[in-house]
Amino acid sequence: MKGGFSAPGDYIYFKSQVPLHKIPIGSKQWRYYDFGPKVVPPLICLPGTAGTADVYYKQIMSLSMKGYRVISVDIPRVWNHHEWIQAFEKFLDAIDVHHQKLVDMPNILAASCLPSSILFSFELAGNIVLLLTSISIFDSVGLTPSFLLKRYVLTGIRDGPLEPFIADSVDFVVSQVETLSRDDLASRLSLTVDAASVGPLMLSDSSITIMDTNDFCAIPQQLKDQVTERYPGARQAYLKSGGDFPFLSRPDEVNLHLQLHLRRVGVEAHVPSIPKDDVGGSSSDQNDRRRGTDDAPEDDRTDYSGPSGPTTTSEPPLVPEGQDSGNFENQLLNNAYLSSIIIGECLVPLMLQAILENRQTIAASNAVLNFTCELEMAVERGNNHSSLKIHVVVVKKDDVSETFITHEKSSGV
Amino acid sequence: MPSRRRALLKVIILGDSGYVNKKFSNQYKATIGADFLTKEVQFEDRLFTLQIWDTAGQERFQSLGVAFYRGADCCVLVYDVNVMKSFDNLNNWREEFLIQASPSDPENFPFVVIGNKIDVDGGNSRVVSEKKARAWCASKGNIPYFETSAKEGTNVEDAFQVIAKNALKSGEEEEIYLPDTVDVASSSQQRSTGCEC
């Protein structure tokens, strides 16, 4: 990695501006970025199996400059969905996201597939932004040496000549995977193969954005189709190209879609009169914010690197099954199985399941965040893997509780 | 594998009038002001996905930056036949687009012009004649021209067919940029043995 990859300049700048937090919570070590105005409901980015919190640096840079708060986390070392969800809840408590009274309607935003990125935006009940990641399937992870694990994690990423920006995005992700320890890798793969079913989502399709690239990707088309069929009313934000990691290769477009999504679900950017938390802190920020990325040289720099939306690194689906969300059966996700039996031998087992439970929300509105995706794992001859990343972002909001209830009723019938 | 993908065509709608398609406007939330819509269009037995960005003439959309202009396959300029100023501004919108999107071949970039709201007041309040509009279109390289009533959906489908066709034309010419490959592996590897750290 030393020889083949040198960190991009904007990443170096990012590292110099945005503090990396490392804290132990419970028995888990957390590594994350939390940047942008704290008064704004956060967009939480969860990386897929191939990636770290750093893969979303372009989103963190750009969106924070525009007045949004972005949190990007590394998946802690957990071994199943249940553990992952519990750990995540503790994390949210620890960083005080739960305690903002805004909650009740979480907006889940962004899902991404590892190899390709599918961004789902959901409106959830909760204050949190969750990011779910990609999944890969393997026969066994237990004793596999780390170099093999790395290869698994990166399975599906296309070889061969690539457009420069896409090639750079792959290089960056690979360099991030290189930083993972063997245990981290094994944990992710375990999550990936940990089958779980997703309970119903209490979200209206209109609060979901699915982002995908229209060129090649490691995720089978059938699987993608199933995802979109599952959420027929979801906004489909296609990028013409971008490969597997559009948040790195097409940051400005991804960030644009993220902004639109955040607006749609009612998250307003907070533009301080004095740039404070923002990156770049120069006075020109404000102008730039207004004008968007168009001009301002400074912006260009940041924007260029910054604007990509939340990157999702691969994370295992959040929760296994059905935690309390029993009520929401009527919700869209009833059909909780995104099971994909892909024709031929391509069984792509994608099971993404995440259940987010927001305790406060529950207490307050009786609503539970439930997000589950199920991927069916398939093993095609021997060792096969497929991966699907889903990023879910949940944002806390005010006023949401009402909306939330409405959804509940309507879906409940 | 990727061959199954449906062609994706990006269409940008600009103009003072906005809201060409009533389906559009219903999908907007007022707080957003502008957004995109995806629409399936069949053209010559092939299915296409049109990703249509409508600015609704709102300044706020400008704040989104150049990203939404990027990769546009077709630009639709809309004016209100009842408002002279919206017609006068067509040229500004066209130039704005060419600057922002900076297409590789600006002279031949596919535009479509739509005169909207022809149904208002039974056409009595109309101030821009079809003849005048067509003359302007002709002067800009024979831009296809349509008159629609967004409210009643008149001609909207026809317009989208042409939009798809024109967008397709430019979309297919586009090729993925692959730089010539220079193989530096051998030399760099040798070098790396020594001074890498």
Coordinates of C-alpha atoms in Angstrom, one line a residue:
Chain A
M1 CA 0.0 0.0 0.0
K2 CA 2.8 2.3 0.6
G3 CA 4.0 2.0 -2.9
G4 CA 0.8 2.1 -4.8
F5 CA -1.2 4.6 -3.0
S6 CA -0.7 8.1 -1.7
A7 CA -3.3 9.8 0.1
P8 CA -5.2 12.4 -1.9
G9 CA -4.6 16.0 -1.0
D10 CA -8.1 16.7 0.1
Y11 CA -8.0 13.7 2.4
I12 CA -4.9 15.1 4.0
Y13 CA -6.6 18.3 4.4
F14 CA -9.6 16.5 5.9
K15 CA -7.4 14.8 8.4
S16 CA -5.9 18.1 9.4
Q17 CA -9.3 19.7 10.0
V18 CA -11.6 17.1 11.3
P19 CA -10.9 15.4 14.6
L20 CA -11.1 11.6 14.8
H21 CA -12.8 10.4 17.9
K22 CA -11.8 7.2 19.6
I23 CA -13.7 6.3 22.6
P24 CA -14.5 3.1 24.5
I25 CA -18.2 2.6 25.0
G26 CA -19.0 -0.5 27.0
S27 CA -16.7 -3.1 25.8
K28 CA -16.4 -1.7 22.4
Q29 CA -13.9 0.6 21.0
W30 CA -15.5 3.3 18.7
R31 CA -13.8 5.3 16.1
Y32 CA -15.8 8.0 14.4
Y33 CA -16.0 11.5 13.1
D34 CA -18.7 13.9 14.2
F35 CA -18.5 17.2 12.4
G36 CA -20.8 20.1 11.7
P37 CA -23.2 22.1 13.7
K38 CA -24.4 20.2 16.7
V39 CA -27.9 21.7 16.6
V40 CA -28.7 19.9 13.3
P41 CA -30.0 16.4 13.3
P42 CA -27.1 14.4 12.2
L43 CA -26.7 12.3 9.1
I44 CA -25.0 9.1 10.2
C45 CA -23.0 7.3 7.7
L46 CA -22.2 3.6 8.2
P47 CA -19.5 2.2 6.0
G48 CA -19.9 -1.1 4.3
T49 CA -17.7 -4.1 4.9
A50 CA -15.1 -2.6 2.7
G51 CA -14.4 0.7 4.3
T52 CA -14.0 2.8 7.4
A53 CA -15.4 6.0 8.7
D54 CA -12.9 7.7 6.5
V55 CA -14.5 6.7 3.3
Y56 CA -17.1 9.4 3.7
Y57 CA -14.6 12.1 4.2
K58 CA -15.9 14.0 1.1
Q59 CA -19.4 14.0 2.5
I60 CA -18.2 15.1 5.9
M61 CA -16.2 18.0 4.4
S62 CA -18.8 19.2 2.0
L63 CA -22.0 18.8 4.0
S64 CA -20.6 20.2 7.2
M65 CA -19.6 23.3 5.2
K66 CA -23.2 23.5 4.1
G67 CA -24.4 23.5 7.6
Y68 CA -25.2 19.8 8.1
R69 CA -23.9 17.6 10.8
V70 CA -22.3 14.4 9.6
I71 CA -21.3 11.5 11.7
S72 CA -19.3 8.7 10.2
V73 CA -18.4 5.6 12.2
D74 CA -16.3 2.6 12.0
I75 CA -18.2 -0.6 12.7
P76 CA -17.0 -1.7 16.1
R77 CA -15.9 -5.3 16.5
V78 CA -19.2 -7.0 16.9
W79 CA -20.1 -10.5 15.8
N80 CA -23.8 -10.5 15.2
H81 CA -26.6 -8.1 14.4
H82 CA -28.0 -8.0 17.9
E83 CA -24.7 -7.0 19.3
W84 CA -24.2 -4.5 16.7
I85 CA -27.5 -2.8 17.4
Q86 CA -26.9 -2.7 21.1
A87 CA -23.5 -1.3 20.6
F88 CA -24.9 1.3 18.3
E89 CA -27.5 2.4 20.7
K90 CA -24.9 2.8 23.4
F91 CA -22.9 4.8 21.0
L92 CA -25.7 7.1 20.3
D93 CA -26.4 7.6 23.9
A94 CA -22.8 8.3 24.5
I95 CA -22.6 11.0 21.9
D96 CA -25.9 12.4 23.1
V97 CA -27.7 12.0 20.0
H98 CA -30.6 10.3 21.7
H99 CA -31.1 13.1 24.0
Q100 CA -31.9 15.7 21.6
K101 CA -35.6 16.2 21.8
L102 CA -36.0 16.4 18.2
V103 CA -36.5 12.9 17.6
D104 CA -39.4 10.7 16.9
M105 CA -39.1 10.7 13.3
P106 CA -35.9 9.3 12.2
N107 CA -35.0 9.7 8.7
I108 CA -33.0 7.0 7.5
L109 CA -31.0 8.1 4.7
A110 CA -28.8 6.3 2.4
A111 CA -28.1 2.8 1.8
S112 CA -25.3 1.7 -0.3
C113 CA -24.2 -1.4 -1.7
L114 CA -20.6 -2.1 -1.3
P115 CA -19.9 -2.8 -4.8
S116 CA -22.4 -0.5 -6.0
S117 CA -23.9 2.0 -4.0
I118 CA -27.4 2.0 -3.3
L119 CA -28.4 4.7 -0.9
F120 CA -31.5 4.4 0.9
S121 CA -33.0 7.2 2.7
F122 CA -35.5 6.3 5.2
E123 CA -37.5 8.3 7.5
L124 CA -37.4 6.5 10.8
A125 CA -38.4 7.3 14.2
G126 CA -35.4 8.4 16.0
N127 CA -32.8 11.0 16.1
I128 CA -30.2 9.0 14.6
V129 CA -28.6 8.6 11.5
L130 CA -27.8 5.1 10.8
L131 CA -25.8 3.8 8.2
L132 CA -26.0 0.2 7.2
T133 CA -23.5 -1.4 5.1
S134 CA -22.7 -4.0 2.7
I135 CA -22.7 -7.6 3.2
S136 CA -20.7 -10.2 1.7
I137 CA -21.2 -13.8 2.1
F138 CA -18.7 -16.4 2.7
D139 CA -18.5 -19.9 3.7
S140 CA -16.6 -19.4 6.8
V141 CA -14.7 -16.7 8.3
G142 CA -13.3 -18.1 11.4
L143 CA -9.8 -19.2 10.7
T144 CA -9.3 -17.4 7.5
P145 CA -6.1 -15.4 7.3
S146 CA -6.4 -11.7 7.1
F147 CA -5.1 -11.4 3.5
L148 CA -7.9 -13.6 2.4
L149 CA -10.4 -11.7 4.4
K150 CA -9.3 -8.6 2.7
R151 CA -9.8 -10.2 -0.6
Y152 CA -13.2 -11.3 0.4
V153 CA -14.1 -7.9 1.6
L154 CA -13.1 -6.4 -1.7
T155 CA -14.8 -9.1 -3.8
G156 CA -16.7 -7.9 -6.7
I157 CA -14.9 -4.7 -7.3
R158 CA -14.1 -4.5 -10.9
D159 CA -10.7 -4.9 -12.3
G160 CA -9.4 -3.5 -15.4
P161 CA -9.2 0.0 -16.8
L162 CA -11.3 2.4 -14.9
E163 CA -12.0 6.0 -15.3
P164 CA -9.5 8.0 -13.2
F165 CA -11.9 9.1 -10.5
I166 CA -13.4 5.7 -10.1
A167 CA -9.9 4.2 -10.0
D168 CA -9.0 6.6 -7.3
S169 CA -12.1 5.7 -5.3
V170 CA -11.1 2.0 -5.4
D171 CA -7.6 2.8 -4.4
F172 CA -8.8 4.8 -1.4
V173 CA -11.1 2.1 -0.2
V174 CA -8.5 -0.5 -0.6
S175 CA -6.1 1.6 1.4
Q176 CA -8.7 1.8 4.1
V177 CA -9.2 -1.9 4.2
E178 CA -5.5 -2.2 4.6
T179 CA -5.8 -0.5 7.9
L180 CA -8.2 -3.0 9.3
S181 CA -6.9 -5.7 11.7
R182 CA -7.7 -9.3 11.2
D183 CA -10.2 -9.3 13.9
D184 CA -12.0 -6.3 12.5
L185 CA -12.2 -8.0 9.1
A186 CA -13.4 -11.2 10.6
S187 CA -16.0 -9.3 12.6
R188 CA -17.4 -7.7 9.5
L189 CA -17.6 -10.8 7.6
S190 CA -19.3 -12.5 10.4
L191 CA -21.9 -9.8 10.4
T192 CA -22.2 -10.2 6.8
V193 CA -23.1 -13.8 7.0
D194 CA -25.2 -13.4 10.1
A195 CA -28.6 -13.9 8.6
A196 CA -31.4 -11.9 10.1
S197 CA -34.7 -10.8 8.9
V198 CA -35.8 -7.3 8.8
G199 CA -38.9 -6.3 10.4
P200 CA -41.3 -3.9 8.8
L201 CA -40.2 -0.4 8.3
M202 CA -42.3 2.3 9.5
L203 CA -41.4 4.6 6.8
S204 CA -43.3 5.9 4.0
D205 CA -41.6 5.3 0.7
S206 CA -41.5 9.0 0.1
S207 CA -38.9 9.3 2.8
I208 CA -36.6 6.8 1.1
T209 CA -34.0 7.6 -1.4
I210 CA -32.2 4.9 -3.2
M211 CA -29.0 6.0 -4.8
D212 CA -27.3 3.9 -7.3
T213 CA -24.9 4.1 -10.1
N214 CA -25.8 3.2 -13.6
D215 CA -22.6 1.8 -14.8
F216 CA -21.0 -1.4 -13.5
C217 CA -21.1 -2.6 -10.0
A218 CA -20.5 -5.7 -8.0
I219 CA -24.1 -6.1 -7.1
P220 CA -26.3 -8.1 -9.4
Q221 CA -29.0 -6.3 -11.3
Q222 CA -31.7 -8.6 -10.0
L223 CA -30.9 -7.7 -6.5
K224 CA -31.0 -4.1 -7.2
D225 CA -34.3 -4.5 -8.9
Q226 CA -35.7 -6.2 -5.9
V227 CA -34.6 -3.5 -3.7
T228 CA -36.4 -0.9 -5.8
E229 CA -39.4 -3.0 -6.1
R230 CA -39.6 -3.3 -2.4
Y231 CA -39.9 0.4 -2.1
P232 CA -41.9 1.4 -5.2
G233 CA -42.4 4.9 -4.0
A234 CA -38.8 5.6 -3.1
R235 CA -37.0 8.3 -4.9
Q236 CA -34.5 6.7 -7.3
A237 CA -31.4 8.8 -7.6
Y238 CA -29.3 7.3 -10.3
L239 CA -25.9 8.5 -11.1
K240 CA -24.8 7.9 -14.6
S241 CA -21.6 6.5 -13.5
G242 CA -19.4 6.3 -10.5
G243 CA -18.6 2.6 -9.9
D244 CA -18.9 1.0 -6.6
F245 CA -18.0 4.0 -4.4
P246 CA -19.7 7.0 -5.9
F247 CA -19.4 8.8 -2.6
L248 CA -15.7 9.0 -3.4
S249 CA -15.8 9.1 -7.2
R250 CA -18.8 11.4 -7.7
P251 CA -18.9 13.3 -4.5
D252 CA -20.6 16.4 -5.7
E253 CA -23.5 14.4 -7.2
V254 CA -23.8 12.2 -4.2
N255 CA -23.8 15.2 -1.9
L256 CA -26.4 16.9 -4.1
H257 CA -28.7 13.9 -3.7
L258 CA -28.0 13.8 0.0
Q259 CA -28.9 17.5 0.3
L260 CA -32.1 16.9 -1.5
H261 CA -32.9 14.0 0.7
L262 CA -32.2 16.0 3.8
R263 CA -34.4 18.8 2.6
R264 CA -37.1 16.4 1.7
V265 CA -37.2 14.9 5.1
G266 CA -37.1 18.2 6.7
V267 CA -33.6 18.6 8.0
E268 CA -32.6 22.2 7.6
A269 CA -29.0 23.1 7.4
H270 CA -27.7 25.4 10.0
V271 CA -25.6 28.2 8.7
P272 CA -23.9 30.0 11.5
S273 CA -23.2 33.6 11.1
I274 CA -19.7 32.9 12.1
P275 CA -18.3 29.8 10.7
K276 CA -17.5 27.6 13.6
D277 CA -17.7 24.0 13.3
D278 CA -17.3 24.1 9.7
V279 CA -14.4 22.9 7.9
G280 CA -12.6 25.5 6.1
G281 CA -13.7 28.1 8.4
S282 CA -12.9 30.9 6.0
S283 CA -15.4 33.7 5.8
S284 CA -16.0 32.8 2.2
D285 CA -17.8 29.8 3.4
Q286 CA -21.0 31.4 3.7
N287 CA -21.1 32.7 0.3
D288 CA -20.1 29.5 -1.0
R289 CA -22.8 27.8 0.8
R290 CA -25.3 29.9 -0.8
R291 CA -23.9 29.7 -4.2
G292 CA -23.3 26.1 -4.0
T293 CA -20.3 24.7 -5.5
D294 CA -20.3 26.7 -8.6
D295 CA -17.7 29.2 -8.2
A296 CA -15.5 30.3 -5.5
P297 CA -12.2 28.7 -5.9
E298 CA -12.0 27.7 -2.3
D299 CA -15.1 25.9 -2.6
D300 CA -14.0 24.2 -5.5
R301 CA -11.4 22.6 -3.6
T302 CA -13.5 21.5 -0.8
D303 CA -16.4 20.8 -2.8
Y304 CA -14.7 18.8 -5.1
S305 CA -13.4 16.6 -2.6
G306 CA -16.0 17.2 -0.1
P307 CA -19.3 16.9 -1.7
S308 CA -19.8 13.4 -1.9
G309 CA -22.5 12.1 0.1
P310 CA -22.2 9.9 2.9
T311 CA -20.1 7.1 2.1
T312 CA -21.1 4.0 3.3
T313 CA -18.7 1.6 4.3
S314 CA -19.8 -1.7 4.8
E315 CA -21.5 -2.4 7.9
P316 CA -23.4 -5.2 8.7
P317 CA -27.0 -4.9 8.9
L318 CA -28.0 -3.6 12.1
V319 CA -30.3 -5.8 13.9
P320 CA -31.3 -9.2 13.7
E321 CA -34.8 -9.6 14.2
G322 CA -37.5 -8.2 15.2
Q323 CA -37.2 -6.3 18.2
D324 CA -40.1 -4.7 19.2
S325 CA -41.3 -3.4 16.2
G326 CA -44.0 -5.8 15.9
N327 CA -46.6 -3.1 15.3
F328 CA -45.3 -2.0 12.1
E329 CA -46.0 -5.0 10.3
N330 CA -48.1 -3.3 7.9
Q331 CA -45.4 -1.2 6.9
L332 CA -43.7 -1.3 3.7
L333 CA -41.2 -3.7 4.7
N334 CA -43.6 -6.4 5.6
N335 CA -42.2 -8.4 2.9
A336 CA -39.2 -8.2 4.8
Y337 CA -37.3 -10.4 2.7
L338 CA -35.2 -8.9 0.2
S339 CA -34.4 -12.3 -0.5
S340 CA -32.9 -12.6 -3.7
I341 CA -32.6 -15.7 -5.4
I342 CA -30.8 -14.9 -8.2
I343 CA -31.1 -16.8 -11.2
G344 CA -28.6 -19.3 -12.1
E345 CA -26.0 -19.8 -9.8
C346 CA -25.7 -16.4 -8.7
L347 CA -27.3 -16.7 -5.5
V348 CA -26.6 -13.6 -4.0
P349 CA -27.4 -13.8 -0.6
L350 CA -28.0 -10.5 0.6
M351 CA -29.5 -10.1 3.8
L352 CA -29.5 -6.9 5.3
Q353 CA -31.3 -6.5 8.3
A354 CA -31.4 -3.7 10.6
I355 CA -33.6 -2.9 13.2
L356 CA -33.1 0.3 14.8
E357 CA -34.8 0.9 17.9
N358 CA -34.9 4.2 19.4
R359 CA -35.9 4.0 22.9
Q360 CA -36.9 7.5 23.3
T361 CA -38.9 7.3 20.3
I362 CA -40.6 4.4 21.6
A363 CA -41.3 5.9 24.8
A364 CA -42.5 9.0 23.3
S365 CA -44.4 7.9 20.4
N366 CA -44.5 4.2 20.7
A367 CA -42.7 4.1 17.5
V368 CA -39.9 1.9 16.9
L369 CA -37.4 2.2 14.3
N370 CA -37.2 -0.9 12.6
F371 CA -35.1 -1.3 9.6
T372 CA -34.4 -4.6 8.4
C373 CA -33.1 -5.8 5.3
E374 CA -32.7 -9.3 4.6
L375 CA -30.2 -10.7 2.3
E376 CA -30.2 -14.2 1.5
M377 CA -26.9 -15.7 1.4
A378 CA -26.1 -17.8 -1.3
V379 CA -23.1 -19.7 -1.9
E380 CA -22.4 -20.4 -5.4
R381 CA -19.9 -23.2 -5.9
G382 CA -17.6 -23.2 -3.1
N383 CA -16.7 -19.9 -2.0
N384 CA -18.8 -17.3 -3.3
H385 CA -19.6 -14.0 -2.2
S386 CA -21.9 -11.3 -3.0
S387 CA -22.1 -8.2 -1.2
L388 CA -24.7 -5.7 -0.7
K389 CA -24.2 -2.6 1.3
I390 CA -27.0 -0.7 2.7
H391 CA -26.6 2.5 4.4
V392 CA -29.2 3.8 6.4
V393 CA -29.3 7.1 7.9
V394 CA -31.6 8.1 10.5
V395 CA -32.1 11.6 11.4
K396 CA -33.8 13.0 14.4
K397 CA -36.3 15.6 13.9
D398 CA -38.9 17.7 15.5
D399 CA -42.4 17.6 14.4
V400 CA -41.8 14.2 13.3
S401 CA -43.8 12.4 15.8
E402 CA -47.0 13.4 14.2
T403 CA -45.9 12.4 10.8
F404 CA -44.8 9.3 12.2
I405 CA -48.0 8.5 13.7
T406 CA -49.7 9.2 10.5
H407 CA -47.6 6.7 8.8
E408 CA -48.4 4.2 11.3
K409 CA -52.1 4.5 10.9
S410 CA -52.1 4.5 7.3
S411 CA -49.9 1.7 7.0
G412 CA -51.6 -0.1 9.7
V413 CA -54.8 -0.5 7.9
Chain B
M1 CA -23.8 -8.1 -16.5
P2 CA -24.1 -4.4 -16.7
S3 CA -25.6 -4.7 -20.2
R4 CA -29.0 -5.1 -18.7
R5 CA -28.9 -1.6 -17.4
R6 CA -31.4 0.7 -18.8
A7 CA -30.1 3.8 -20.4
L8 CA -30.3 6.8 -18.2
L9 CA -30.9 10.2 -19.7
K10 CA -30.5 13.3 -17.7
V11 CA -32.8 16.2 -18.6
I12 CA -32.7 19.6 -17.2
I13 CA -35.6 21.9 -17.3
L14 CA -34.9 25.6 -17.0
G15 CA -37.0 28.7 -17.4
D16 CA -39.2 31.1 -15.6
S17 CA -42.3 29.0 -16.0
G18 CA -41.3 25.8 -14.5
Y19 CA -43.5 22.8 -13.9
V20 CA -43.8 21.4 -17.3
N21 CA -45.4 18.3 -16.1
K22 CA -48.2 18.4 -13.6
K23 CA -47.0 15.2 -12.2
F24 CA -43.9 17.0 -11.3
S25 CA -45.4 19.7 -9.2
N26 CA -47.4 17.3 -7.2
Q27 CA -44.3 15.5 -6.2
Y28 CA -42.5 18.6 -4.9
K29 CA -42.6 19.7 -1.5
A30 CA -42.7 23.4 -1.1
T31 CA -39.7 23.4 1.1
I32 CA -37.6 21.8 -1.5
G33 CA -38.4 24.1 -4.3
A34 CA -36.9 22.0 -6.9
D35 CA -36.1 18.4 -7.4
F36 CA -35.8 15.6 -9.8
L37 CA -38.2 13.1 -11.1
T38 CA -37.6 9.8 -12.9
K39 CA -39.8 8.8 -15.7
E40 CA -39.8 5.8 -17.9
V41 CA -40.0 6.5 -21.6
Q42 CA -40.2 4.0 -24.4
F43 CA -38.6 5.0 -27.6
E44 CA -38.2 2.6 -30.5
D45 CA -38.7 -0.4 -28.5
R46 CA -36.2 0.5 -25.9
L47 CA -37.0 1.6 -22.4
F48 CA -35.2 4.6 -21.0
T49 CA -35.1 6.2 -17.7
L50 CA -35.4 10.0 -17.9
Q51 CA -34.1 11.8 -14.9
I52 CA -35.8 15.1 -15.1
W53 CA -34.6 18.0 -13.1
D54 CA -36.9 20.9 -12.8
T55 CA -35.7 24.0 -11.3
A56 CA -39.2 25.5 -11.2
G57 CA -37.4 28.8 -11.8
Q58 CA -36.4 29.1 -8.2
E59 CA -33.3 30.7 -7.2
R60 CA -32.8 28.3 -4.4
F61 CA -32.0 25.6 -6.8
Q62 CA -29.0 27.5 -7.9
S63 CA -27.5 26.9 -4.5
L64 CA -27.2 23.2 -5.3
G65 CA -24.3 24.0 -7.5
V66 CA -23.1 22.6 -10.8
A67 CA -23.6 19.0 -9.9
F68 CA -27.1 18.9 -11.2
Y69 CA -26.1 20.2 -14.6
R70 CA -23.3 17.7 -15.0
G71 CA -23.9 15.0 -17.5
A72 CA -27.1 16.5 -18.9
D73 CA -28.2 14.9 -22.1
C74 CA -30.9 17.5 -23.0
C75 CA -32.0 20.8 -21.8
V76 CA -35.6 21.9 -21.9
L77 CA -36.3 25.6 -21.9
V78 CA -39.7 26.6 -20.7
Y79 CA -41.5 29.9 -20.9
D80 CA -45.0 31.1 -20.2
V81 CA -46.7 32.2 -23.4
N82 CA -48.6 34.7 -21.4
V83 CA -45.6 36.4 -20.0
M84 CA -43.3 38.2 -22.4
K85 CA -40.4 38.4 -19.9
S86 CA -40.3 34.6 -19.6
F87 CA -39.8 34.4 -23.3
D88 CA -37.1 37.1 -23.3
N89 CA -35.3 35.2 -20.7
L90 CA -35.0 32.1 -22.7
N91 CA -31.7 33.3 -24.1
N92 CA -30.3 33.8 -20.7
W93 CA -31.3 30.4 -19.5
R94 CA -29.8 28.9 -22.5
E95 CA -26.5 30.6 -22.0
E96 CA -26.6 29.9 -18.3
F97 CA -27.0 26.2 -19.1
L98 CA -24.1 26.2 -21.6
I99 CA -21.9 27.9 -19.1
Q100 CA -22.8 25.6 -16.2
A101 CA -23.0 22.4 -18.0
S102 CA -20.2 23.2 -20.4
P103 CA -21.1 20.5 -22.9
S104 CA -18.4 19.3 -25.2
D105 CA -20.3 20.5 -28.3
P106 CA -22.3 23.5 -27.3
E107 CA -23.4 24.3 -30.8
N108 CA -25.2 21.0 -31.2
F109 CA -26.3 20.4 -27.7
P110 CA -29.9 19.3 -27.8
F111 CA -32.3 21.8 -26.5
V112 CA -36.1 21.7 -26.6
V113 CA -38.3 24.8 -26.1
I114 CA -41.7 24.6 -24.6
G115 CA -44.3 27.3 -24.6
N116 CA -46.4 26.6 -21.5
K117 CA -49.8 27.5 -20.2
I118 CA -51.5 27.9 -23.6
D119 CA -54.8 27.1 -22.0
V120 CA -54.8 30.1 -19.6
D121 CA -57.8 32.3 -20.1
G122 CA -58.7 30.4 -23.3
G123 CA -55.6 31.7 -24.9
N124 CA -56.7 35.3 -24.7
S125 CA -54.0 36.5 -22.5
R126 CA -51.3 35.1 -24.7
V127 CA -48.6 37.6 -25.6
V128 CA -46.0 35.5 -27.3
S129 CA -47.1 34.1 -30.6
E130 CA -46.2 30.7 -31.8
K131 CA -44.6 32.2 -34.9
K132 CA -42.3 34.4 -32.8
A133 CA -41.3 31.5 -30.6
R134 CA -40.6 29.3 -33.6
A135 CA -38.5 32.0 -35.2
W136 CA -36.3 32.2 -32.1
C137 CA -35.9 28.4 -32.1
A138 CA -34.9 28.5 -35.7
S139 CA -32.3 31.1 -35.0
K140 CA -30.7 29.0 -32.4
G141 CA -30.2 26.0 -34.6
N142 CA -33.6 24.7 -35.2
I143 CA -34.5 23.8 -31.6
P144 CA -37.7 21.7 -31.5
Y145 CA -40.6 23.6 -30.2
F146 CA -43.7 22.5 -28.4
E147 CA -46.7 24.2 -26.9
T148 CA -48.2 22.6 -23.8
S149 CA -50.7 23.0 -21.2
A150 CA -49.2 21.6 -18.0
K151 CA -52.5 21.7 -16.4
E152 CA -54.2 19.5 -18.9
G153 CA -51.2 17.7 -20.0
T154 CA -51.5 18.7 -23.6
N155 CA -48.6 17.7 -25.7
V156 CA -46.5 16.9 -22.7
E157 CA -46.1 13.3 -23.7
D158 CA -45.1 14.3 -27.2
A159 CA -42.6 16.7 -25.9
F160 CA -41.1 14.0 -23.7
Q161 CA -40.8 11.7 -26.6
V162 CA -38.7 14.2 -28.5
I163 CA -36.8 15.0 -25.4
A164 CA -35.9 11.4 -25.0
K165 CA -35.0 11.1 -28.7
N166 CA -32.7 14.2 -28.5
A167 CA -31.2 13.2 -25.3
L168 CA -30.6 9.8 -26.6
K169 CA -28.7 11.2 -29.5
S170 CA -26.3 13.1 -27.3
G171 CA -26.2 10.4 -24.7
E172 CA -25.0 7.8 -27.1
E173 CA -22.2 9.9 -28.4
E174 CA -20.9 10.1 -25.0
E175 CA -18.2 7.6 -24.2
I176 CA -16.5 6.8 -21.1
Y177 CA -13.2 8.5 -20.9
L178 CA -10.4 6.1 -20.6
P179 CA -7.0 7.6 -20.7
D180 CA -4.3 5.9 -22.6
T181 CA -2.6 3.5 -20.3
V182 CA 0.9 4.2 -19.5
D183 CA 2.7 1.3 -17.9
V184 CA 4.9 2.6 -15.3
A185 CA 4.8 -0.4 -13.1
S186 CA 8.1 -1.9 -14.0
S187 CA 10.1 1.2 -13.4
S188 CA 8.3 2.3 -10.3
Q189 CA 8.7 -1.1 -8.8
Q190 CA 12.3 -1.1 -9.3
R191 CA 12.5 2.2 -7.7
S192 CA 10.4 1.2 -4.8
T193 CA 12.8 -1.4 -3.6
G194 CA 15.1 1.2 -2.4
C195 CA 13.5 4.3 -1.1
E196 CA 10.0 3.4 -0.3
C197 CA 9.7 4.0 3.3

